[in-house]
Amino acid sequence: MRTPAQNAQLALLLEVAGTPKPGNVDRRRDLEDLRFEHFLAGTIGTQRGLEMAENGAAVGPAFERAVAGMADQRGGNTQFGALLLLVPLVRAAAEDLSPPVVESVVEGTTVADAAAFYSAFERVDVFVSEPPAEMEPLDVRRGADAIPALEERGLTLLDVLAAGVPGDDVAREWVRGFERSFTAAERLASADGTALDRSAAVFLSLLADRPDTLVAKQHGRDVAREVSRRAADLSERDAVRTDREAVESFADELVERGINPGTTADVTAAGLFVALEREVLEV
């Protein structure tokens, strides 16, 4: 029987291996500087941090350790956002993997957890939007240099992430009880095919539900809405099963345009973990 930490690693592997997954790295597609093998190596590196969360460590240090291990490969940032979802989920799974318990975990985060989160930004390059001028002292890109300002204001990790809503859907999960993550798990349970087929299908359905916030940050809201509308059209036609060629074409096009719905991939990984832990997805 797999442990929660092992299921989290398996979720990361299933997420990246699912194909076609429009715009993202999968087992058939690489990006220019980010390849499938980097995600495999990054997943292996997360082990110690995920085990810390499983064994009851605070969320911030467990996250920072998982990111440090993930970063030990040549591709850079592979799963930063996914780990920000998985670490509290793994921590909750030690007690009960349910929305109320996950909410309790994130509400219990501290200023020290927030400081560890900031330190994690020194491990890998993460794309973030330019903050308003008044928030510059708390810019996460400053890494540990921002910790004094963080401590002066007494901000917990939940406080920091709440400030990122609505522009970041990973942060939104933290303040909305991991709503989409649990929805993704339900969809995985009811989908057809292998675990990898289900992963790709649920990714497309999540992309159809909401414009991806990473796409919006990098390319603008109009492009994010366009991508979401096209995913909805394919999803409505059940194209993953009946017109796979159309989804493959869409996936190739987004890669060529440099459009990467990475936030949707993060939520898919979280959903895979929940489904594996609840044993509604078999591998």
XYZ file of N, CA, C and O in Angstrom, residues 67-155:
356
model
N 10.601 21.672 -2.885
C 11.022 22.519 -4.010
C 12.525 22.403 -4.223
O 13.004 22.331 -5.370
N 13.287 22.370 -3.144
C 14.742 22.242 -3.268
C 15.111 20.956 -3.994
O 15.983 20.937 -4.874
N 14.440 19.875 -3.661
C 14.700 18.613 -4.338
C 14.231 18.633 -5.776
O 14.914 18.125 -6.677
N 13.072 19.217 -6.005
C 12.537 19.330 -7.367
C 13.499 20.084 -8.271
O 13.656 19.764 -9.452
N 14.137 21.104 -7.715
C 15.001 21.979 -8.512
C 16.322 21.326 -8.888
O 17.092 21.906 -9.670
N 16.578 20.136 -8.365
C 17.863 19.483 -8.625
C 17.842 18.740 -9.963
O 18.010 17.526 -10.030
N 17.561 19.461 -11.018
C 17.608 18.968 -12.394
C 17.815 20.178 -13.289
O 17.730 21.317 -12.828
N 18.087 19.969 -14.560
C 18.543 21.048 -15.423
C 17.415 21.875 -16.051
O 17.683 22.865 -16.722
N 16.176 21.491 -15.816
C 15.080 22.190 -16.485
C 14.552 23.400 -15.751
O 13.833 24.215 -16.326
N 14.847 23.514 -14.455
C 14.321 24.634 -13.681
C 13.012 24.280 -13.005
O 12.872 23.206 -12.411
N 12.043 25.168 -13.098
C 10.772 24.970 -12.409
C 9.910 23.958 -13.146
O 9.428 24.216 -14.243
N 9.701 22.818 -12.532
C 8.813 21.817 -13.117
C 7.473 21.741 -12.385
O 6.431 21.654 -13.022
N 7.492 21.785 -11.048
C 6.249 21.497 -10.306
C 6.047 22.373 -9.064
O 5.444 21.941 -8.083
N 6.507 23.617 -9.106
C 6.388 24.510 -7.950
C 4.922 24.651 -7.527
O 4.573 24.464 -6.355
N 4.049 25.008 -8.467
C 2.638 25.206 -8.143
C 1.957 23.938 -7.680
O 1.143 23.955 -6.745
N 2.278 22.827 -8.325
C 1.681 21.556 -7.920
C 2.071 21.207 -6.491
O 1.244 20.720 -5.697
N 3.323 21.461 -6.121
C 3.768 21.171 -4.759
C 3.091 22.071 -3.734
O 2.835 21.655 -2.603
N 2.779 23.292 -4.130
C 2.085 24.200 -3.221
C 0.677 23.682 -2.903
O 0.113 23.992 -1.842
N 0.122 22.887 -3.786
C -1.153 22.223 -3.520
C -0.945 20.884 -2.813
O -1.677 20.532 -1.876
N 0.036 20.126 -3.248
C 0.211 18.773 -2.731
C 0.687 18.735 -1.290
O 0.260 17.871 -0.517
N 1.558 19.644 -0.897
C 2.105 19.571 0.465
C 1.008 19.668 1.530
O 0.949 18.826 2.435
N 0.103 20.656 1.477
C -0.965 20.656 2.487
C -1.926 19.480 2.356
O -2.469 19.003 3.364
N -2.126 18.994 1.127
C -2.981 17.814 0.948
C -2.347 16.579 1.584
O -3.033 15.782 2.243
N -1.049 16.407 1.398
C -0.344 15.281 2.022
C -0.387 15.425 3.544
O -0.607 14.442 4.273
N -0.191 16.643 4.024
C -0.249 16.893 5.476
C -1.620 16.519 6.021
O -1.737 15.886 7.081
N -2.687 16.875 5.299
C -4.044 16.551 5.730
C -4.304 15.052 5.675
O -5.011 14.502 6.531
N -3.729 14.384 4.670
C -3.977 12.950 4.486
C -3.507 12.120 5.674
O -4.010 11.010 5.899
N -2.563 12.641 6.443
C -2.114 11.930 7.638
C -3.235 11.814 8.667
O -3.219 10.921 9.521
N -4.224 12.718 8.566
C -5.378 12.690 9.476
C -6.625 12.250 8.721
O -7.199 11.203 8.986
N -7.039 13.055 7.747
C -8.222 12.734 6.931
C -8.212 13.659 5.726
O -8.226 14.885 5.888
N -8.206 13.089 4.549
C -8.138 13.903 3.341
C -9.540 14.379 2.971
O -10.211 13.799 2.122
N -9.951 15.446 3.619
C -11.268 16.030 3.385
C -11.116 17.548 3.352
O -10.170 18.089 3.933
N -12.040 18.254 2.691
C -11.929 19.718 2.650
C -11.805 20.375 4.025
O -10.958 21.260 4.192
N -12.594 19.979 5.036
C -12.448 20.645 6.335
C -11.051 20.479 6.944
O -10.506 21.416 7.542
N -10.462 19.306 6.799
C -9.138 19.083 7.380
C -8.076 19.857 6.602
O -7.169 20.452 7.195
N -8.192 19.894 5.270
C -7.238 20.673 4.476
C -7.350 22.156 4.835
O -6.341 22.855 4.968
N -8.577 22.639 5.008
C -8.779 24.031 5.417
C -8.110 24.297 6.764
O -7.495 25.340 6.974
N -8.220 23.349 7.681
C -7.599 23.502 8.996
C -6.077 23.560 8.864
O -5.416 24.353 9.558
N -5.522 22.763 7.964
C -4.069 22.765 7.751
C -3.602 24.131 7.263
O -2.635 24.703 7.791
N -4.270 24.680 6.256
C -3.802 25.952 5.701
C -4.096 27.111 6.652
O -3.317 28.067 6.731
N -5.193 27.024 7.400
C -5.489 28.073 8.382
C -4.499 28.055 9.538
O -4.309 29.068 10.216
N -3.849 26.922 9.739
C -2.870 26.808 10.813
C -1.462 27.224 10.416
O -0.543 27.124 11.242
N -1.283 27.682 9.182
C 0.055 28.106 8.774
C 0.466 29.381 9.513
O -0.370 30.153 9.965
N 1.775 29.587 9.591
C 2.348 30.650 10.412
C 3.203 31.598 9.582
O 3.411 31.395 8.387
N 3.732 32.606 10.261
C 4.694 33.518 9.620
C 5.942 32.738 9.206
O 6.529 32.986 8.152
N 6.358 31.783 10.023
C 7.527 30.964 9.679
C 7.277 30.158 8.404
O 8.186 29.978 7.586
N 6.050 29.677 8.233
C 5.712 28.969 6.995
C 5.816 29.911 5.796
O 6.305 29.527 4.727
N 5.345 31.129 5.986
C 5.435 32.117 4.906
C 6.894 32.416 4.569
O 7.259 32.557 3.394
N 7.738 32.504 5.595
C 9.157 32.764 5.361
C 9.789 31.632 4.560
O 10.595 31.869 3.648
N 9.424 30.391 4.857
C 9.950 29.250 4.105
C 9.472 29.284 2.661
O 10.225 28.943 1.737
N 8.245 29.700 2.472
C 7.691 29.850 1.117
C 8.512 30.866 0.319
O 8.887 30.622 -0.831
N 8.827 31.993 0.926
C 9.655 33.008 0.263
C 11.044 32.463 -0.046
O 11.597 32.707 -1.125
N 11.602 31.718 0.880
C 12.929 31.150 0.656
C 12.921 30.173 -0.514
O 13.920 30.048 -1.240
N 11.799 29.500 -0.725
C 11.696 28.535 -1.831
C 11.857 29.215 -3.180
O 12.308 28.586 -4.148
N 11.525 30.501 -3.262
C 11.670 31.221 -4.530
C 13.129 31.406 -4.924
O 13.427 31.733 -6.069
N 14.028 31.211 -3.993
C 15.453 31.304 -4.324
C 15.972 30.017 -4.953
O 17.086 29.973 -5.470
N 15.161 28.977 -4.908
C 15.580 27.677 -5.430
C 15.364 27.558 -6.938
O 16.058 26.799 -7.611
N 14.362 28.273 -7.459
C 13.959 28.083 -8.844
C 13.282 29.339 -9.359
O 12.728 30.121 -8.580
N 13.332 29.553 -10.667
C 12.722 30.729 -11.279
C 11.234 30.467 -11.518
O 10.871 29.593 -12.307
N 10.386 31.214 -10.834
C 8.936 31.057 -10.951
C 8.359 32.323 -11.569
O 8.668 33.434 -11.122
N 7.521 32.168 -12.584
C 6.934 33.339 -13.223
C 5.852 33.932 -12.318
O 4.902 33.255 -11.925
N 6.010 35.203 -11.969
C 4.998 35.916 -11.180
C 4.778 37.290 -11.802
O 5.662 37.833 -12.471
N 3.610 37.838 -11.561
C 3.285 39.160 -12.092
C 3.985 40.255 -11.290
O 4.337 40.068 -10.118
N 4.173 41.392 -11.927
C 4.746 42.563 -11.249
C 3.783 43.030 -10.160
O 2.600 43.249 -10.416
N 4.240 43.154 -8.909
C 3.333 43.571 -7.843
C 3.095 45.083 -7.878
O 3.898 45.833 -8.450
N 2.005 45.554 -7.272
C 1.809 46.999 -7.132
C 2.969 47.613 -6.343
O 3.621 46.927 -5.548
N 3.232 48.899 -6.552
C 4.373 49.558 -5.916
C 4.350 49.413 -4.391
O 5.394 49.188 -3.764
N 3.156 49.517 -3.804
C 3.079 49.452 -2.349
C 3.386 48.053 -1.804
O 3.664 47.875 -0.618
N 3.346 47.032 -2.691
C 3.622 45.661 -2.265
C 5.048 45.229 -2.582
O 5.422 44.093 -2.324
N 5.860 46.132 -3.129
C 7.217 45.770 -3.528
C 8.041 45.147 -2.402
O 8.794 44.182 -2.640
N 7.921 45.635 -1.150
C 8.705 44.990 -0.079
C 8.355 43.518 0.112
O 9.166 42.756 0.645
N 7.139 43.125 -0.330
C 6.699 41.739 -0.161
C 6.748 40.951 -1.468
O 6.205 39.850 -1.546
N 7.413 41.474 -2.458
C 7.532 40.790 -3.744
C 8.228 39.441 -3.528
O 9.358 39.391 -3.032
N 7.558 38.357 -3.905
C 8.128 37.030 -3.665
C 9.433 36.820 -4.412
O 10.267 35.992 -4.012
N 9.647 37.574 -5.480
C 10.890 37.427 -6.241
C 12.100 37.899 -5.447
O 13.241 37.607 -5.837
N 11.875 38.611 -4.358
C 12.983 39.030 -3.493
C 13.458 37.878 -2.618
O 14.512 37.970 -1.986
N 12.692 36.806 -2.562
C 13.087 35.653 -1.771
C 13.260 35.999 -0.312
O 12.453 36.725 0.277
N 14.334 35.504 0.286
C 14.567 35.707 1.716
C 14.740 37.165 2.086
O 14.527 37.546 3.250
N 15.099 38.006 1.137
C 15.263 39.431 1.435
C 13.945 40.082 1.851
O 13.948 41.146 2.485
N 12.822 39.463 1.485
C 11.516 40.016 1.832
C 11.022 39.542 3.199
O 10.010 40.035 3.699
N 11.733 38.620 3.807
C 11.247 38.044 5.066
C 11.108 39.079 6.182
O 10.116 39.048 6.938
N 12.033 40.028 6.357
C 11.829 41.030 7.413
C 10.511 41.791 7.264
O 9.808 42.032 8.262
N 10.155 42.175 6.032
C 8.885 42.872 5.812
C 7.718 41.957 6.130
O 6.689 42.388 6.683
N 7.864 40.699 5.779
C 6.836 39.694 6.059
C 6.622 39.559 7.566
O 5.485 39.574 8.060
N 7.722 39.459 8.306
C 7.638 39.289 9.754
C 7.109 40.553 10.431
O 6.336 40.467 11.407
N 7.492 41.701 9.906
C 7.009 42.962 10.484
C 5.492 43.062 10.394
O 4.828 43.553 11.310
N 4.927 42.568 9.296
C 3.477 42.635 9.100
C 2.747 41.424 9.679
O 1.515 41.383 9.684
N 3.493 40.431 10.125
C 2.872 39.264 10.765
C 2.016 38.435 9.825
O 0.980 37.905 10.237
N 2.454 38.284 8.595
C 1.654 37.579 7.593
C 1.943 36.078 7.596
O 3.104 35.655 7.509
